[in-house]
Each structure stands twice: as structure tokens, then as C-alpha cells.
Amino acid sequence: MNSTSFPGFTDAALAAVRAGADRPLLLTGATVHTLDPLIGTVRGADLLVVGEVVVGVGPGIVTAAEDDGAIVVDAHGTTVLPSRPALARGSGGRGGAGTLAPGARADLVVVDGDAADPAAAVGLALDSPGRIRAALADGAPVHWSGHPLADGPGAPARPRPEEVAVDPDRVGVWIDTGGFLHQELGADGRYDETRGGRPHAFQGRFWTDGDRIDYLDDLGFWAFGTFDGDTLHHAGYTLHLGEAR
């Protein structure tokens, strides 16, 4: 088998992924930065996703793709990394958050080009967002062929980027109870996170709708949180408004 046997990140491939939600998805031929201390970086690798979970990574998985009924997408010439990379902290355990080890949730971003290391891959995505080829959140495409997916069959309802909605009462710096996470919500509809003293860990756009907040990170993945009075619950953190900006 070779790369010409399979489609790339085309509309037809996206349609197949959405129609075959119960079938494995295999990205083949990529450089994969797993951020797992044992696996590390694998070049010319296949990444197998089943449902919301990464179940395999490494060369040669594509040889069993037909047996498993997998949808195969040619990812040669791209770099794959977790969409929430844990670059500033130690391993959270095998298959932990922020890795692409088997057992981890399938939250990932695919960037055009062969980035030599994870930091270079993140920099490539942040500096050249047009090179983001695709992104998955819990195994579902949220970015494909260079474009965020906000509409279409199988896609969750999301606010359109041009329909920015910002509640001025939510603007400011939200700080979690342990002081690890600082999330600045700006009046311009942009957010900027500091994590463990690491500035600009995540940046992107946000929309508020009542007690819900949706985030679209510049890496292409979506996230959300909920407000409860003067408290913001986001990604397992409890934050309070500390300083208006």
C-alpha cells in the first residue's frame, strides 16, 4: 500500500468520516509527536482512532486497515500532535491528558509540514494557522482541509466566528482556586491562557451565551465552560474573576 491509495483531507474523506462514526479512523504516514515519554516522536507513523480514543500509533498499522474496516486518510507530509499539548509539565501517566499514547482521548491537530519537535509544531500552528490541516476533538472532526467546521451534517451547532457575542460582565482575568490557570477574556472576543506561569499556553476566540462560554482555540479545537454566578467552570478548573480589563 502507498499514499496514493488513500484520499487526503478532502471533502469526500470528511463525508466518509462523518458517515462512518462507528468505523475506526486511521491517519497514515505522518510525523506524530505523542508527547508520551515512552513512545516519543514517530515518523512515517499511522495513528488509529476508535470512537473518542487513540488505540494505536506507529508504523505499519495501515496494513490491517482493510481488515478492520478503517477509514484511511493520507497524512503524508503532515505533523500530528495533541491539541492540548502538555509541553510544560511532566507526564500524566500512560495515555494521559495531553498525549497521543494509546488510551488517550483523540484530541489532536494536524499541521502541514514535518516539524522536528513538538515545540516547533505548536509554533508552526500558531504562527501559520492556515497550515492547520485538520483537528479532532474526542475523535470527531472540528477542523478539516484548513477550515473550522461549524456547520453541516454531524457537526455540533457552534456560533459563527463573525457573530461575536461578549458579555461585558464576563470580561477580565479569571483565576482558578489553585492559581495555576489564568484565563483572560477580552472585550474583543479573544482569550489568552497562562498555565503554571507559562504565558500564552492557549489563545483563541470565545463566545458567551447566557451561562455558557464556547472557545475556538487558534490550534483549531473547540472547548466550552459554564458560569455559575461569579464562578467559571472550565476543563476541570473552578475560576473566579480576579481583575477587570
PDB file of C-alpha atoms in Angstrom:
ATOM      1  CA  MET A   1       0.000   0.000   0.000  1.00  0.00           C
ATOM      2  CA  ASN A   2       1.166   3.572  -0.602  1.00  0.00           C
ATOM      3  CA  SER A   3      -0.050   7.096  -0.061  1.00  0.00           C
ATOM      4  CA  THR A   4      -1.735   7.254  -3.481  1.00  0.00           C
ATOM      5  CA  SER A   5      -4.146   4.518  -2.371  1.00  0.00           C
ATOM      6  CA  PHE A   6      -5.983   6.802   0.034  1.00  0.00           C
ATOM      7  CA  PRO A   7      -7.551  10.267  -0.027  1.00  0.00           C
ATOM      8  CA  GLY A   8      -6.068  13.172   1.875  1.00  0.00           C
ATOM      9  CA  PHE A   9      -8.102  15.656   3.898  1.00  0.00           C
ATOM     10  CA  THR A  10     -10.705  16.015   1.166  1.00  0.00           C
ATOM     11  CA  ASP A  11     -14.429  16.695   1.329  1.00  0.00           C
ATOM     12  CA  ALA A  12     -15.016  13.057   0.352  1.00  0.00           C
ATOM     13  CA  ALA A  13     -12.847  11.839   3.223  1.00  0.00           C
ATOM     14  CA  LEU A  14     -14.704  14.104   5.656  1.00  0.00           C
ATOM     15  CA  ALA A  15     -18.030  12.769   4.419  1.00  0.00           C
ATOM     16  CA  ALA A  16     -16.783   9.217   4.944  1.00  0.00           C
ATOM     17  CA  VAL A  17     -15.633  10.010   8.490  1.00  0.00           C
ATOM     18  CA  ARG A  18     -18.983  11.571   9.372  1.00  0.00           C
ATOM     19  CA  ALA A  19     -20.973   8.773   7.770  1.00  0.00           C
ATOM     20  CA  GLY A  20     -18.861   6.073   9.400  1.00  0.00           C
ATOM     21  CA  ALA A  21     -18.927   7.210  13.008  1.00  0.00           C
ATOM     22  CA  ASP A  22     -18.718   3.593  14.165  1.00  0.00           C
ATOM     23  CA  ARG A  23     -15.649   2.829  11.991  1.00  0.00           C
ATOM     24  CA  PRO A  24     -12.015   3.344  13.030  1.00  0.00           C
ATOM     25  CA  LEU A  25     -10.206   6.354  11.558  1.00  0.00           C
ATOM     26  CA  LEU A  26      -6.594   5.891  10.505  1.00  0.00           C
ATOM     27  CA  LEU A  27      -4.256   8.757   9.666  1.00  0.00           C
ATOM     28  CA  THR A  28      -1.327   7.288   7.759  1.00  0.00           C
ATOM     29  CA  GLY A  29       2.217   8.416   7.026  1.00  0.00           C
ATOM     30  CA  ALA A  30       2.502  11.399   9.403  1.00  0.00           C
ATOM     31  CA  THR A  31       5.120  12.561  11.865  1.00  0.00           C
ATOM     32  CA  VAL A  32       3.385  12.003  15.207  1.00  0.00           C
ATOM     33  CA  HIS A  33       4.551  13.768  18.360  1.00  0.00           C
ATOM     34  CA  THR A  34       2.809  11.665  21.001  1.00  0.00           C
ATOM     35  CA  LEU A  35       4.277  13.623  23.977  1.00  0.00           C
ATOM     36  CA  ASP A  36       4.344  10.236  25.715  1.00  0.00           C
ATOM     37  CA  PRO A  37       7.694   9.658  27.487  1.00  0.00           C
ATOM     38  CA  LEU A  38       7.991   6.076  26.243  1.00  0.00           C
ATOM     39  CA  ILE A  39       6.776   6.460  22.646  1.00  0.00           C
ATOM     40  CA  GLY A  40       8.050   9.961  21.899  1.00  0.00           C
ATOM     41  CA  THR A  41       8.027  11.017  18.247  1.00  0.00           C
ATOM     42  CA  VAL A  42       7.351   8.536  15.438  1.00  0.00           C
ATOM     43  CA  ARG A  43       7.960   9.464  11.807  1.00  0.00           C
ATOM     44  CA  GLY A  44       6.095   7.852   8.946  1.00  0.00           C
ATOM     45  CA  ALA A  45       3.556   6.753  11.519  1.00  0.00           C
ATOM     46  CA  ASP A  46      -0.054   5.658  11.467  1.00  0.00           C
ATOM     47  CA  LEU A  47      -2.451   6.904  14.140  1.00  0.00           C
ATOM     48  CA  LEU A  48      -5.583   4.828  14.772  1.00  0.00           C
ATOM     49  CA  VAL A  49      -8.634   6.375  16.427  1.00  0.00           C
ATOM     50  CA  VAL A  50     -11.674   4.388  17.502  1.00  0.00           C
ATOM     51  CA  GLY A  51     -14.535   6.483  18.806  1.00  0.00           C
ATOM     52  CA  GLU A  52     -13.115   9.058  21.213  1.00  0.00           C
ATOM     53  CA  VAL A  53      -9.857   7.223  21.944  1.00  0.00           C
ATOM     54  CA  VAL A  54      -6.438   6.714  20.352  1.00  0.00           C
ATOM     55  CA  VAL A  55      -5.933   2.960  20.155  1.00  0.00           C
ATOM     56  CA  GLY A  56      -2.726   2.660  18.159  1.00  0.00           C
ATOM     57  CA  VAL A  57       0.277   4.630  16.940  1.00  0.00           C
ATOM     58  CA  GLY A  58       3.319   3.564  14.935  1.00  0.00           C
ATOM     59  CA  PRO A  59       4.376   2.292  11.523  1.00  0.00           C
ATOM     60  CA  GLY A  60       2.535  -0.474   9.718  1.00  0.00           C
ATOM     61  CA  ILE A  61      -0.943  -0.179  11.210  1.00  0.00           C
ATOM     62  CA  VAL A  62      -2.269   0.628   7.730  1.00  0.00           C
ATOM     63  CA  THR A  63      -1.607  -2.964   6.625  1.00  0.00           C
ATOM     64  CA  ALA A  64      -4.591  -4.088   8.723  1.00  0.00           C
ATOM     65  CA  ALA A  65      -6.846  -1.172   7.776  1.00  0.00           C
ATOM     66  CA  GLU A  66      -8.971  -3.194   5.356  1.00  0.00           C
ATOM     67  CA  ASP A  67      -9.407  -5.999   7.900  1.00  0.00           C
ATOM     68  CA  ASP A  68     -10.647  -3.521  10.497  1.00  0.00           C
ATOM     69  CA  GLY A  69     -12.901  -1.584   8.110  1.00  0.00           C
ATOM     70  CA  ALA A  70     -10.991   1.610   8.874  1.00  0.00           C
ATOM     71  CA  ILE A  71     -11.417   4.900   7.053  1.00  0.00           C
ATOM     72  CA  VAL A  72      -7.881   5.764   5.943  1.00  0.00           C
ATOM     73  CA  VAL A  73      -6.750   9.349   5.357  1.00  0.00           C
ATOM     74  CA  ASP A  74      -3.374  10.036   3.775  1.00  0.00           C
ATOM     75  CA  ALA A  75      -1.434  12.275   6.173  1.00  0.00           C
ATOM     76  CA  HIS A  76       1.992  12.156   4.492  1.00  0.00           C
ATOM     77  CA  GLY A  77       3.777  15.499   4.762  1.00  0.00           C
ATOM     78  CA  THR A  78       1.955  16.495   7.962  1.00  0.00           C
ATOM     79  CA  THR A  79       2.722  16.588  11.677  1.00  0.00           C
ATOM     80  CA  VAL A  80       0.225  15.367  14.272  1.00  0.00           C
ATOM     81  CA  LEU A  81       0.288  16.428  17.922  1.00  0.00           C
ATOM     82  CA  PRO A  82      -2.146  16.667  20.830  1.00  0.00           C
ATOM     83  CA  SER A  83      -4.404  19.702  20.570  1.00  0.00           C
ATOM     84  CA  ARG A  84      -3.765  20.353  24.270  1.00  0.00           C
ATOM     85  CA  PRO A  85      -0.024  19.633  24.416  1.00  0.00           C
ATOM     86  CA  ALA A  86       1.476  19.183  27.869  1.00  0.00           C
ATOM     87  CA  LEU A  87       4.760  20.871  26.980  1.00  0.00           C
ATOM     88  CA  ALA A  88       5.311  22.478  30.379  1.00  0.00           C
ATOM     89  CA  ARG A  89       4.514  19.596  32.671  1.00  0.00           C
ATOM     90  CA  GLY A  90       5.618  16.049  33.245  1.00  0.00           C
ATOM     91  CA  SER A  91       3.777  13.001  32.035  1.00  0.00           C
ATOM     92  CA  GLY A  92       0.306  12.492  33.418  1.00  0.00           C
ATOM     93  CA  GLY A  93       0.790   8.732  33.075  1.00  0.00           C
ATOM     94  CA  ARG A  94       0.468   6.445  30.088  1.00  0.00           C
ATOM     95  CA  GLY A  95      -2.387   7.538  27.875  1.00  0.00           C
ATOM     96  CA  GLY A  96      -2.728  10.668  29.982  1.00  0.00           C
ATOM     97  CA  ALA A  97      -4.186  14.028  29.021  1.00  0.00           C
ATOM     98  CA  GLY A  98      -2.069  15.944  26.550  1.00  0.00           C
ATOM     99  CA  THR A  99      -0.604  12.842  24.883  1.00  0.00           C
ATOM    100  CA  LEU A 100      -1.419  10.666  21.872  1.00  0.00           C
ATOM    101  CA  ALA A 101      -0.481   7.397  23.536  1.00  0.00           C
ATOM    102  CA  PRO A 102      -2.922   4.507  23.172  1.00  0.00           C
ATOM    103  CA  GLY A 103      -5.723   5.057  25.647  1.00  0.00           C
ATOM    104  CA  ALA A 104      -5.619   8.858  25.425  1.00  0.00           C
ATOM    105  CA  ARG A 105      -8.588  10.850  24.208  1.00  0.00           C
ATOM    106  CA  ALA A 106      -8.398  11.622  20.499  1.00  0.00           C
ATOM    107  CA  ASP A 107      -7.868  15.393  20.779  1.00  0.00           C
ATOM    108  CA  LEU A 108      -5.348  16.250  18.098  1.00  0.00           C
ATOM    109  CA  VAL A 109      -4.272  18.750  15.473  1.00  0.00           C
ATOM    110  CA  VAL A 110      -2.707  18.018  12.070  1.00  0.00           C
ATOM    111  CA  VAL A 111      -0.316  20.635  10.676  1.00  0.00           C
ATOM    112  CA  ASP A 112       1.133  20.790   7.152  1.00  0.00           C
ATOM    113  CA  GLY A 113       4.881  20.183   7.177  1.00  0.00           C
ATOM    114  CA  ASP A 114       7.287  17.936   9.051  1.00  0.00           C
ATOM    115  CA  ALA A 115       8.031  19.753  12.329  1.00  0.00           C
ATOM    116  CA  ALA A 116      11.139  18.395  14.005  1.00  0.00           C
ATOM    117  CA  ASP A 117       9.857  18.613  17.587  1.00  0.00           C
ATOM    118  CA  PRO A 118       6.591  19.346  19.432  1.00  0.00           C
ATOM    119  CA  ALA A 119       7.505  22.953  20.235  1.00  0.00           C
ATOM    120  CA  ALA A 120       8.217  23.606  16.553  1.00  0.00           C
ATOM    121  CA  ALA A 121       4.886  22.023  15.617  1.00  0.00           C
ATOM    122  CA  VAL A 122       2.987  24.226  18.072  1.00  0.00           C
ATOM    123  CA  GLY A 123       4.860  27.275  16.797  1.00  0.00           C
ATOM    124  CA  LEU A 124       4.022  26.344  13.226  1.00  0.00           C
ATOM    125  CA  ALA A 125       0.325  26.101  14.051  1.00  0.00           C
ATOM    126  CA  LEU A 126       0.279  29.360  15.997  1.00  0.00           C
ATOM    127  CA  ASP A 127       2.371  31.360  13.540  1.00  0.00           C
ATOM    128  CA  SER A 128       0.720  29.965  10.408  1.00  0.00           C
ATOM    129  CA  PRO A 129      -2.865  28.939  11.239  1.00  0.00           C
ATOM    130  CA  GLY A 130      -3.519  28.442   7.536  1.00  0.00           C
ATOM    131  CA  ARG A 131      -1.272  25.368   7.739  1.00  0.00           C
ATOM    132  CA  ILE A 132      -3.614  23.576  10.143  1.00  0.00           C
ATOM    133  CA  ARG A 133      -4.847  20.711   8.011  1.00  0.00           C
ATOM    134  CA  ALA A 134      -7.316  19.142  10.458  1.00  0.00           C
ATOM    135  CA  ALA A 135      -8.234  18.782  14.117  1.00  0.00           C
ATOM    136  CA  LEU A 136     -10.229  16.214  16.075  1.00  0.00           C
ATOM    137  CA  ALA A 137     -11.976  16.711  19.409  1.00  0.00           C
ATOM    138  CA  ASP A 138     -12.988  13.474  21.138  1.00  0.00           C
ATOM    139  CA  GLY A 139     -12.378  11.754  17.813  1.00  0.00           C
ATOM    140  CA  ALA A 140     -14.765  13.968  15.830  1.00  0.00           C
ATOM    141  CA  PRO A 141     -13.534  16.409  13.149  1.00  0.00           C
ATOM    142  CA  VAL A 142     -13.796  20.049  14.207  1.00  0.00           C
ATOM    143  CA  HIS A 143     -11.375  21.388  11.566  1.00  0.00           C
ATOM    144  CA  TRP A 144     -10.822  19.909   8.108  1.00  0.00           C
ATOM    145  CA  SER A 145      -8.996  20.854   4.947  1.00  0.00           C
ATOM    146  CA  GLY A 146      -7.847  24.077   6.564  1.00  0.00           C
ATOM    147  CA  HIS A 147     -11.271  25.282   7.767  1.00  0.00           C
ATOM    148  CA  PRO A 148     -13.141  25.124  11.115  1.00  0.00           C
ATOM    149  CA  LEU A 149     -16.286  23.032  10.935  1.00  0.00           C
ATOM    150  CA  ALA A 150     -19.193  24.967  12.373  1.00  0.00           C
ATOM    151  CA  ASP A 151     -21.945  23.652  10.112  1.00  0.00           C
ATOM    152  CA  GLY A 152     -23.010  20.598   8.179  1.00  0.00           C
ATOM    153  CA  PRO A 153     -24.396  17.130   8.923  1.00  0.00           C
ATOM    154  CA  GLY A 154     -22.908  15.633  12.052  1.00  0.00           C
ATOM    155  CA  ALA A 155     -21.269  18.853  13.191  1.00  0.00           C
ATOM    156  CA  PRO A 156     -22.270  20.379  16.524  1.00  0.00           C
ATOM    157  CA  ALA A 157     -24.050  23.701  16.471  1.00  0.00           C
ATOM    158  CA  ARG A 158     -21.475  26.415  17.080  1.00  0.00           C
ATOM    159  CA  PRO A 159     -21.527  30.185  16.898  1.00  0.00           C
ATOM    160  CA  ARG A 160     -20.170  31.599  13.663  1.00  0.00           C
ATOM    161  CA  PRO A 161     -16.851  33.466  14.010  1.00  0.00           C
ATOM    162  CA  GLU A 162     -18.425  36.653  12.647  1.00  0.00           C
ATOM    163  CA  GLU A 163     -21.175  36.517  15.271  1.00  0.00           C
ATOM    164  CA  VAL A 164     -19.035  37.523  18.224  1.00  0.00           C
ATOM    165  CA  ALA A 165     -21.070  37.765  21.423  1.00  0.00           C
ATOM    166  CA  VAL A 166     -19.261  39.040  24.514  1.00  0.00           C
ATOM    167  CA  ASP A 167     -20.960  39.717  27.844  1.00  0.00           C
ATOM    168  CA  PRO A 168     -19.103  42.724  29.312  1.00  0.00           C
ATOM    169  CA  ASP A 169     -19.725  41.382  32.817  1.00  0.00           C
ATOM    170  CA  ARG A 170     -17.551  38.369  31.951  1.00  0.00           C
ATOM    171  CA  VAL A 171     -14.579  40.388  30.657  1.00  0.00           C
ATOM    172  CA  GLY A 172     -11.470  40.197  32.832  1.00  0.00           C
ATOM    173  CA  VAL A 173      -8.916  37.729  34.177  1.00  0.00           C
ATOM    174  CA  TRP A 174     -10.378  34.521  35.612  1.00  0.00           C
ATOM    175  CA  ILE A 175      -8.106  32.668  38.044  1.00  0.00           C
ATOM    176  CA  ASP A 176      -8.537  29.128  39.331  1.00  0.00           C
ATOM    177  CA  THR A 177      -8.535  28.449  43.061  1.00  0.00           C
ATOM    178  CA  GLY A 178      -5.019  26.979  42.943  1.00  0.00           C
ATOM    179  CA  GLY A 179      -3.586  29.826  40.894  1.00  0.00           C
ATOM    180  CA  PHE A 180      -2.385  27.509  38.110  1.00  0.00           C
ATOM    181  CA  LEU A 181      -4.734  28.723  35.388  1.00  0.00           C
ATOM    182  CA  HIS A 182      -5.242  32.382  34.484  1.00  0.00           C
ATOM    183  CA  GLN A 183      -7.678  32.961  31.629  1.00  0.00           C
ATOM    184  CA  GLU A 184      -8.105  36.474  30.299  1.00  0.00           C
ATOM    185  CA  LEU A 185     -11.379  37.133  28.472  1.00  0.00           C
ATOM    186  CA  GLY A 186     -11.080  40.297  26.399  1.00  0.00           C
ATOM    187  CA  ALA A 187     -13.739  42.710  25.231  1.00  0.00           C
ATOM    188  CA  ASP A 188     -12.613  41.940  21.658  1.00  0.00           C
ATOM    189  CA  GLY A 189     -13.763  38.321  21.962  1.00  0.00           C
ATOM    190  CA  ARG A 190     -10.248  36.890  22.351  1.00  0.00           C
ATOM    191  CA  TYR A 191      -8.980  34.766  25.239  1.00  0.00           C
ATOM    192  CA  ASP A 192      -5.423  34.194  26.440  1.00  0.00           C
ATOM    193  CA  GLU A 193      -4.483  31.496  28.968  1.00  0.00           C
ATOM    194  CA  THR A 194      -1.488  31.359  31.278  1.00  0.00           C
ATOM    195  CA  ARG A 195      -0.877  27.892  32.756  1.00  0.00           C
ATOM    196  CA  GLY A 196       1.588  27.299  35.549  1.00  0.00           C
ATOM    197  CA  GLY A 197       3.328  30.571  34.758  1.00  0.00           C
ATOM    198  CA  ARG A 198       3.632  29.680  31.051  1.00  0.00           C
ATOM    199  CA  PRO A 199       2.137  32.648  29.147  1.00  0.00           C
ATOM    200  CA  HIS A 200       0.020  32.249  26.009  1.00  0.00           C
ATOM    201  CA  ALA A 201      -0.412  28.500  26.587  1.00  0.00           C
ATOM    202  CA  PHE A 202      -3.702  28.689  24.672  1.00  0.00           C
ATOM    203  CA  GLN A 203      -5.192  31.577  22.743  1.00  0.00           C
ATOM    204  CA  GLY A 204      -8.227  31.985  20.554  1.00  0.00           C
ATOM    205  CA  ARG A 205     -11.751  33.342  20.296  1.00  0.00           C
ATOM    206  CA  PHE A 206     -14.685  32.929  22.638  1.00  0.00           C
ATOM    207  CA  TRP A 207     -18.442  33.495  22.611  1.00  0.00           C
ATOM    208  CA  THR A 208     -20.802  33.791  25.567  1.00  0.00           C
ATOM    209  CA  ASP A 209     -24.464  32.798  25.544  1.00  0.00           C
ATOM    210  CA  GLY A 210     -26.106  33.134  28.930  1.00  0.00           C
ATOM    211  CA  ASP A 211     -24.246  30.845  31.320  1.00  0.00           C
ATOM    212  CA  ARG A 212     -22.314  29.065  28.565  1.00  0.00           C
ATOM    213  CA  ILE A 213     -18.978  30.043  27.013  1.00  0.00           C
ATOM    214  CA  ASP A 214     -17.591  28.464  23.831  1.00  0.00           C
ATOM    215  CA  TYR A 215     -13.916  28.633  22.896  1.00  0.00           C
ATOM    216  CA  LEU A 216     -12.297  28.187  19.473  1.00  0.00           C
ATOM    217  CA  ASP A 217      -8.561  27.840  20.021  1.00  0.00           C
ATOM    218  CA  ASP A 218      -6.135  29.079  17.388  1.00  0.00           C
ATOM    219  CA  LEU A 219      -4.997  25.452  17.035  1.00  0.00           C
ATOM    220  CA  GLY A 220      -8.476  24.622  15.733  1.00  0.00           C
ATOM    221  CA  PHE A 221     -10.117  22.773  18.628  1.00  0.00           C
ATOM    222  CA  TRP A 222     -13.339  23.724  20.421  1.00  0.00           C
ATOM    223  CA  ALA A 223     -13.963  23.752  24.167  1.00  0.00           C
ATOM    224  CA  PHE A 224     -16.612  25.140  26.484  1.00  0.00           C
ATOM    225  CA  GLY A 225     -17.307  26.197  30.042  1.00  0.00           C
ATOM    226  CA  THR A 226     -20.214  27.259  32.227  1.00  0.00           C
ATOM    227  CA  PHE A 227     -20.789  30.218  34.521  1.00  0.00           C
ATOM    228  CA  ASP A 228     -22.406  29.842  37.923  1.00  0.00           C
ATOM    229  CA  GLY A 229     -22.763  33.309  39.378  1.00  0.00           C
ATOM    230  CA  ASP A 230     -19.241  34.653  39.793  1.00  0.00           C
ATOM    231  CA  THR A 231     -17.676  31.236  39.104  1.00  0.00           C
ATOM    232  CA  LEU A 232     -16.457  29.822  35.785  1.00  0.00           C
ATOM    233  CA  HIS A 233     -16.136  26.040  35.380  1.00  0.00           C
ATOM    234  CA  HIS A 234     -13.778  25.086  32.544  1.00  0.00           C
ATOM    235  CA  ALA A 235     -11.804  21.900  31.783  1.00  0.00           C
ATOM    236  CA  GLY A 236     -11.981  20.694  35.380  1.00  0.00           C
ATOM    237  CA  TYR A 237     -10.959  24.049  36.855  1.00  0.00           C
ATOM    238  CA  THR A 238     -13.029  26.396  39.005  1.00  0.00           C
ATOM    239  CA  LEU A 239     -12.169  30.033  38.279  1.00  0.00           C
ATOM    240  CA  HIS A 240     -13.164  33.362  39.799  1.00  0.00           C
ATOM    241  CA  LEU A 241     -13.000  36.802  38.257  1.00  0.00           C
ATOM    242  CA  GLY A 242      -9.924  38.492  39.635  1.00  0.00           C
ATOM    243  CA  GLU A 243      -9.251  41.654  37.670  1.00  0.00           C
ATOM    244  CA  ALA A 244     -11.331  43.558  35.144  1.00  0.00           C
ATOM    245  CA  ARG A 245      -9.507  44.599  31.992  1.00  0.00           C
TER     246      ARG A 245
END
